[in-house]
Amino acid sequence: MAVASTSLASQLSGPKSISSSSVCPTFSGLRRLDQLNSQSFSSTHSLFQQVHSNLRLSSSRKGCRGVVAMAGSGKFFVGGNWKCNGTTESISKLVSDLNSANLEPEVDVVVAPPFVYLSQVKNSLTDRIEISGQNSWVGKGGAFTGEISVEQLKDLGSKWVILGHSERRHIIGEDDQFIGKKAAYAVGEGLGVIACIGEKLEEREAGKTFDVCYQQLKAFADAVPSWDNIVIAYEPVWAIGTGKVATPEQAQEVHVAIRDWLKKNISAEVASKTRIIYGGSANASNSAELAKQEDIDGFLVGGASLKGPDFATIVNSVTSKKVAV
Ligand code: PGA
């Protein structure tokens, strides 16, 4: 079901994007043209030359020298959030499907099993795929019944933790500052953080998407010591587990805004390096179209990550970022 766009582009305060299709219809997913800044283009020829010089050549796959249409410089990243699903048996099947899947090499792949299955997964899953926790305690472990510490996640071989997921924010009641502190602790202890942000439907409809995302981003930014090991997951709450996926344009619009926010408030380097991934009913059928958007650096996948072949298809949607030259 389509959800109305709130014309977020009009709120963008940075240099305006120029639609690639309006200037260069034979290419899709070109690098954002505001990077070409205020140069004026006297002819189609010079435009092509300048666009070309802004593309990143990928030569790591033999026989597939394509152009990667990514605004950021980070590697494509796909995470599977298994949430509170699975049994010993079903997880064993999922792991076996993942172990036999062909995964594109140019992608960081991570899965987040329920805590109680972390060891099972770590001990049976290929090293090609890293492990993440779905949550972690705000500080060092101790007398905190029911919690899982960063130290314990690391002990079991986790390299990542998901923090700020909307189910933790809106069902469990975690607030921005608490989530920021959790992220700071995890990053400080060397765990990568998949930092989730996103607006509810009523916030989108009220035109507050950017405000909500910026506020949640700021809470992370105010707390974390560094952005080196953080991936931002933009997950509109109305799209999570609902089958209502954001359109590629809706997702791209917010991803651009997030990158611009990082550029203005942190640094140009962090804006370029930080992966901004999309989550919310991403699946094997829609991931290729979404991945073509140049500011979408991957996915955080819930439901579809419980099916090995579908998850592999989403991982391999990185290939749709390649455009002909
Ligand atoms: P979904 O969940 O893919 O099932 O919508 C995404 C998420 O919660 O990370």
Coordinates of C-alpha atoms and ligand atoms in Angstrom, one line a residue:
M1 CA 0.0 0.0 0.0
A2 CA 1.4 3.4 -0.9
V3 CA 2.0 5.9 1.8
A4 CA 1.8 9.5 0.8
S5 CA 5.0 11.3 0.4
T6 CA 5.4 14.4 2.5
S7 CA 7.5 16.2 0.0
L8 CA 10.5 15.9 2.1
A9 CA 12.7 17.0 -0.6
S10 CA 11.4 20.5 -0.2
Q11 CA 12.7 20.5 3.3
L12 CA 16.2 19.7 2.3
S13 CA 18.4 22.6 3.1
G14 CA 21.7 21.5 1.4
P15 CA 22.5 21.7 -2.3
K16 CA 19.6 20.2 -4.3
S17 CA 19.9 16.9 -6.0
I18 CA 19.4 16.9 -9.7
S19 CA 17.5 13.9 -10.9
S20 CA 19.8 11.7 -12.9
S21 CA 16.9 10.7 -15.2
S22 CA 16.4 14.3 -16.1
V23 CA 19.9 14.8 -17.4
C24 CA 21.1 11.4 -18.3
P25 CA 18.3 9.0 -19.1
T26 CA 20.4 6.1 -20.2
F27 CA 21.9 5.7 -16.7
S28 CA 20.1 4.8 -13.6
G29 CA 21.2 5.3 -10.0
L30 CA 24.0 7.8 -10.8
R31 CA 26.0 9.4 -8.1
R32 CA 24.3 12.5 -6.7
L33 CA 24.9 15.4 -9.0
D34 CA 25.1 17.9 -6.2
Q35 CA 28.6 16.6 -5.8
L36 CA 29.3 18.4 -9.0
N37 CA 28.4 21.5 -7.2
S38 CA 27.6 24.7 -8.9
Q39 CA 29.4 24.1 -12.1
S40 CA 27.3 25.0 -15.1
F41 CA 27.1 22.5 -17.8
S42 CA 27.4 24.0 -21.2
S43 CA 26.8 20.8 -23.1
T44 CA 25.7 17.2 -22.8
H45 CA 29.2 16.2 -23.6
S46 CA 30.8 18.0 -20.6
L47 CA 28.0 16.7 -18.4
F48 CA 28.8 13.1 -19.3
Q49 CA 32.5 13.7 -18.7
Q50 CA 31.9 15.1 -15.3
V51 CA 29.3 12.5 -14.3
H52 CA 31.8 9.8 -15.4
S53 CA 34.5 11.2 -13.3
N54 CA 32.3 11.0 -10.2
L55 CA 31.6 7.3 -10.6
R56 CA 33.3 4.7 -8.6
L57 CA 34.8 1.9 -10.7
S58 CA 34.5 -1.5 -9.3
S59 CA 37.0 -4.0 -10.6
S60 CA 37.0 -6.6 -7.9
R61 CA 34.7 -9.0 -9.7
K62 CA 36.4 -10.5 -12.7
G63 CA 34.5 -9.9 -15.9
C64 CA 32.2 -7.4 -14.4
R65 CA 33.8 -4.1 -14.5
G66 CA 30.8 -2.1 -13.6
V67 CA 30.1 1.3 -12.1
V68 CA 28.8 1.3 -8.6
A69 CA 26.2 3.9 -8.1
M70 CA 26.7 4.8 -4.4
A71 CA 26.8 8.3 -2.9
G72 CA 28.7 7.0 0.1
S73 CA 32.0 5.2 0.0
G74 CA 31.1 2.3 2.4
K75 CA 30.7 -1.3 1.4
F76 CA 27.1 -2.5 0.9
F77 CA 25.7 -3.9 4.2
V78 CA 22.9 -6.3 4.7
G79 CA 21.7 -7.4 8.1
G80 CA 19.1 -10.0 9.0
N81 CA 17.1 -9.3 12.2
W82 CA 15.6 -12.6 13.2
K83 CA 13.8 -10.9 16.1
C84 CA 12.1 -13.3 18.6
N85 CA 11.6 -16.0 16.0
G86 CA 12.9 -19.6 15.6
T87 CA 13.5 -22.8 17.3
T88 CA 16.7 -25.0 17.5
E89 CA 15.4 -26.9 14.5
S90 CA 14.2 -24.0 12.3
I91 CA 17.4 -22.1 13.0
S92 CA 19.5 -25.1 12.0
K93 CA 17.7 -25.2 8.7
L94 CA 18.1 -21.4 8.2
V95 CA 21.8 -21.7 8.9
S96 CA 22.2 -24.5 6.5
D97 CA 20.4 -22.5 3.8
L98 CA 22.7 -19.5 4.4
N99 CA 25.8 -21.7 4.4
S100 CA 24.9 -23.0 0.9
A101 CA 23.9 -19.6 -0.5
N102 CA 26.0 -17.8 -3.1
L103 CA 26.7 -14.4 -1.7
E104 CA 28.2 -11.6 -3.6
P105 CA 31.6 -10.8 -2.2
E106 CA 31.2 -7.0 -2.1
V107 CA 28.7 -7.1 0.8
D108 CA 29.1 -7.1 4.5
V109 CA 26.5 -9.7 5.7
V110 CA 25.3 -9.9 9.3
V111 CA 22.6 -11.9 11.1
A112 CA 21.1 -11.2 14.5
P113 CA 19.6 -14.3 16.0
P114 CA 17.7 -14.3 19.3
F115 CA 20.3 -14.3 22.2
V116 CA 19.5 -17.9 23.2
Y117 CA 20.6 -19.2 19.8
L118 CA 23.7 -17.1 19.4
S119 CA 26.1 -19.9 20.2
Q120 CA 24.3 -22.4 18.0
V121 CA 24.5 -20.0 15.1
K122 CA 28.0 -18.9 15.7
N123 CA 29.1 -22.5 15.9
S124 CA 27.4 -23.6 12.7
L125 CA 27.3 -20.6 10.4
T126 CA 29.9 -19.8 7.8
D127 CA 32.4 -17.2 8.8
R128 CA 31.4 -15.3 5.7
I129 CA 28.4 -14.0 7.8
E130 CA 29.0 -12.1 11.0
I131 CA 26.8 -12.2 14.1
S132 CA 24.9 -9.4 15.8
G133 CA 23.0 -9.1 19.0
Q134 CA 19.5 -7.6 18.9
N135 CA 20.1 -5.4 21.9
S136 CA 22.6 -4.8 24.7
W137 CA 22.7 -3.4 28.2
V138 CA 23.7 0.2 28.6
G139 CA 26.8 -0.5 30.6
K140 CA 28.9 -3.2 32.1
G141 CA 27.0 -6.3 33.0
G142 CA 25.9 -7.1 36.6
A143 CA 22.7 -7.3 38.5
F144 CA 20.4 -6.5 35.6
T145 CA 17.9 -9.3 35.4
G146 CA 17.1 -10.3 31.8
E147 CA 19.7 -8.1 30.2
I148 CA 22.6 -9.1 28.0
S149 CA 25.9 -7.2 28.2
V150 CA 28.2 -6.0 25.4
E151 CA 30.9 -8.2 27.0
Q152 CA 28.7 -11.3 26.7
L153 CA 27.9 -10.5 23.1
K154 CA 31.6 -10.2 22.3
D155 CA 32.3 -13.4 24.3
L156 CA 29.9 -15.3 22.0
G157 CA 31.5 -13.9 18.9
S158 CA 29.2 -11.1 18.0
K159 CA 30.7 -8.2 16.1
W160 CA 27.6 -6.1 16.0
V161 CA 24.5 -5.1 18.0
I162 CA 21.2 -3.6 16.8
L163 CA 20.2 -0.5 18.9
G164 CA 17.3 1.9 18.7
H165 CA 15.1 -0.6 16.8
S166 CA 11.5 0.8 16.7
E167 CA 10.2 -2.3 18.6
R168 CA 12.5 -1.4 21.5
R169 CA 11.6 2.3 21.2
H170 CA 7.9 2.0 20.9
I171 CA 7.0 -1.4 22.5
I172 CA 9.6 -1.6 25.3
G173 CA 9.8 2.2 25.8
E174 CA 13.5 3.0 25.3
D175 CA 14.1 6.7 24.8
D176 CA 16.6 8.5 22.6
Q177 CA 19.1 9.2 25.4
F178 CA 19.1 5.7 26.8
I179 CA 19.7 4.4 23.3
G180 CA 22.4 6.9 22.7
K181 CA 24.1 5.7 25.9
K182 CA 23.8 2.1 24.9
A183 CA 25.4 2.9 21.5
A184 CA 28.2 4.8 23.2
Y185 CA 29.0 1.9 25.5
A186 CA 28.9 -0.7 22.7
V187 CA 31.1 1.4 20.3
G188 CA 33.5 2.1 23.2
E189 CA 33.8 -1.6 23.8
G190 CA 34.5 -2.3 20.1
L191 CA 31.2 -3.6 19.0
G192 CA 29.7 -2.3 15.7
V193 CA 26.3 -0.7 16.1
I194 CA 23.4 -0.9 13.7
A195 CA 21.7 2.3 14.8
C196 CA 18.0 2.4 13.9
I197 CA 16.0 5.5 13.4
G198 CA 12.6 6.1 11.7
E199 CA 9.3 7.9 11.9
K200 CA 5.8 6.6 12.7
L201 CA 3.0 6.9 10.2
E202 CA 1.4 9.8 12.0
E203 CA 4.7 11.6 12.2
R204 CA 5.2 11.2 8.4
E205 CA 1.7 12.4 7.8
A206 CA 2.3 15.4 9.9
G207 CA 5.4 16.3 7.9
K208 CA 7.7 15.5 10.8
T209 CA 9.8 12.7 9.2
F210 CA 13.0 14.7 9.1
D211 CA 12.5 16.2 12.6
V212 CA 12.1 12.7 14.1
C213 CA 15.0 11.3 12.2
Y214 CA 17.3 14.2 13.1
Q215 CA 16.3 14.0 16.7
Q216 CA 17.1 10.3 16.9
L217 CA 20.3 10.8 15.0
K218 CA 21.4 13.6 17.3
A219 CA 20.9 11.4 20.4
F220 CA 23.3 9.0 18.9
A221 CA 25.7 11.7 17.8
D222 CA 25.7 13.4 21.3
A223 CA 26.8 10.1 22.9
V224 CA 29.0 8.1 20.6
P225 CA 32.8 8.6 20.7
S226 CA 33.2 7.8 17.0
W227 CA 31.2 6.9 13.9
D228 CA 33.8 4.5 12.6
N229 CA 31.8 1.4 13.6
I230 CA 28.2 2.6 13.1
V231 CA 25.8 1.7 10.4
I232 CA 22.6 3.8 10.3
A233 CA 19.4 1.9 9.5
Y234 CA 16.5 4.1 8.4
E235 CA 13.4 2.1 9.2
P236 CA 10.1 3.9 8.9
V237 CA 7.9 2.4 11.6
W238 CA 4.9 2.2 9.3
A239 CA 6.9 -0.1 7.0
I240 CA 8.2 -2.6 9.6
G241 CA 6.6 -5.9 9.4
T242 CA 3.6 -4.4 7.6
G243 CA 4.3 -5.3 4.0
K244 CA 4.1 -1.5 3.2
V245 CA 7.5 -0.8 1.8
A246 CA 8.7 2.7 1.3
T247 CA 9.0 3.5 -2.4
P248 CA 12.6 3.8 -3.6
E249 CA 12.1 7.5 -3.9
Q250 CA 10.7 7.9 -0.4
A251 CA 13.6 5.9 1.0
Q252 CA 16.2 7.8 -1.0
E253 CA 14.8 11.1 0.0
V254 CA 15.3 10.3 3.7
H255 CA 18.7 8.7 3.1
V256 CA 19.9 11.8 1.4
A257 CA 18.7 13.9 4.3
I258 CA 20.5 11.7 6.8
R259 CA 23.7 11.9 4.8
D260 CA 23.4 15.7 4.6
W261 CA 22.7 15.8 8.4
L262 CA 25.9 13.9 9.0
K263 CA 27.8 16.2 6.7
K264 CA 26.6 19.3 8.4
N265 CA 26.7 18.0 12.0
I266 CA 29.6 15.5 12.1
S267 CA 31.8 15.8 9.0
A268 CA 31.9 15.2 5.3
E269 CA 34.1 12.2 5.9
V270 CA 31.6 10.5 8.2
A271 CA 28.8 11.4 5.8
S272 CA 30.6 9.6 3.0
K273 CA 31.9 6.6 5.0
T274 CA 28.8 5.8 7.1
R275 CA 26.5 3.1 5.6
I276 CA 22.8 4.2 5.6
I277 CA 20.7 1.1 5.1
Y278 CA 17.0 0.7 4.6
G279 CA 14.6 -1.4 6.7
G280 CA 10.9 -2.0 6.5
S281 CA 9.4 -4.8 4.5
A282 CA 12.5 -5.2 2.3
N283 CA 12.2 -8.5 0.5
A284 CA 13.5 -10.5 -2.4
S285 CA 11.2 -8.8 -4.8
N286 CA 11.7 -5.1 -3.9
S287 CA 15.4 -5.0 -2.8
A288 CA 16.8 -4.6 -6.3
E289 CA 14.8 -1.5 -7.1
L290 CA 15.6 0.0 -3.7
A291 CA 19.3 -0.8 -4.0
K292 CA 19.5 1.2 -7.2
Q293 CA 19.0 4.3 -5.1
E294 CA 22.5 5.8 -4.7
D295 CA 22.1 6.6 -1.0
I296 CA 20.8 3.2 0.0
D297 CA 23.9 1.3 1.1
G298 CA 22.1 -1.9 2.0
F299 CA 19.2 -3.3 4.1
L300 CA 18.1 -4.4 7.6
V301 CA 15.7 -7.2 7.0
G302 CA 13.2 -8.7 9.4
G303 CA 10.7 -11.2 8.0
A304 CA 12.5 -12.0 4.8
S305 CA 15.7 -12.8 6.6
L306 CA 14.1 -15.9 8.0
K307 CA 14.2 -17.5 4.6
G308 CA 17.7 -18.2 3.5
P309 CA 17.3 -18.0 -0.3
D310 CA 15.3 -14.7 0.0
F311 CA 17.9 -13.2 2.3
A312 CA 20.6 -14.2 -0.2
T313 CA 18.7 -12.5 -3.0
I314 CA 18.5 -9.3 -0.9
V315 CA 22.3 -9.5 -0.2
N316 CA 22.9 -10.0 -3.9
S317 CA 20.8 -7.0 -4.8
V318 CA 24.1 -5.1 -4.6
T319 CA 24.5 -6.1 -8.3
S320 CA 21.6 -3.7 -9.2
K321 CA 23.9 -0.9 -8.1
K322 CA 26.1 -1.6 -11.1
V323 CA 25.2 0.4 -14.2
A324 CA 26.5 0.2 -17.7
V325 CA 29.3 2.3 -18.9
Ligands
PGA1 P1 10.7 -6.3 8.3 O1 11.5 -5.8 9.6 O2 11.7 -6.5 7.2 O3 10.0 -7.5 8.8 O4 9.7 -5.2 8.0 C1 12.6 -5.0 9.5 C2 13.2 -4.7 10.8 O5 12.5 -4.6 11.8 O6 14.4 -4.5 10.9

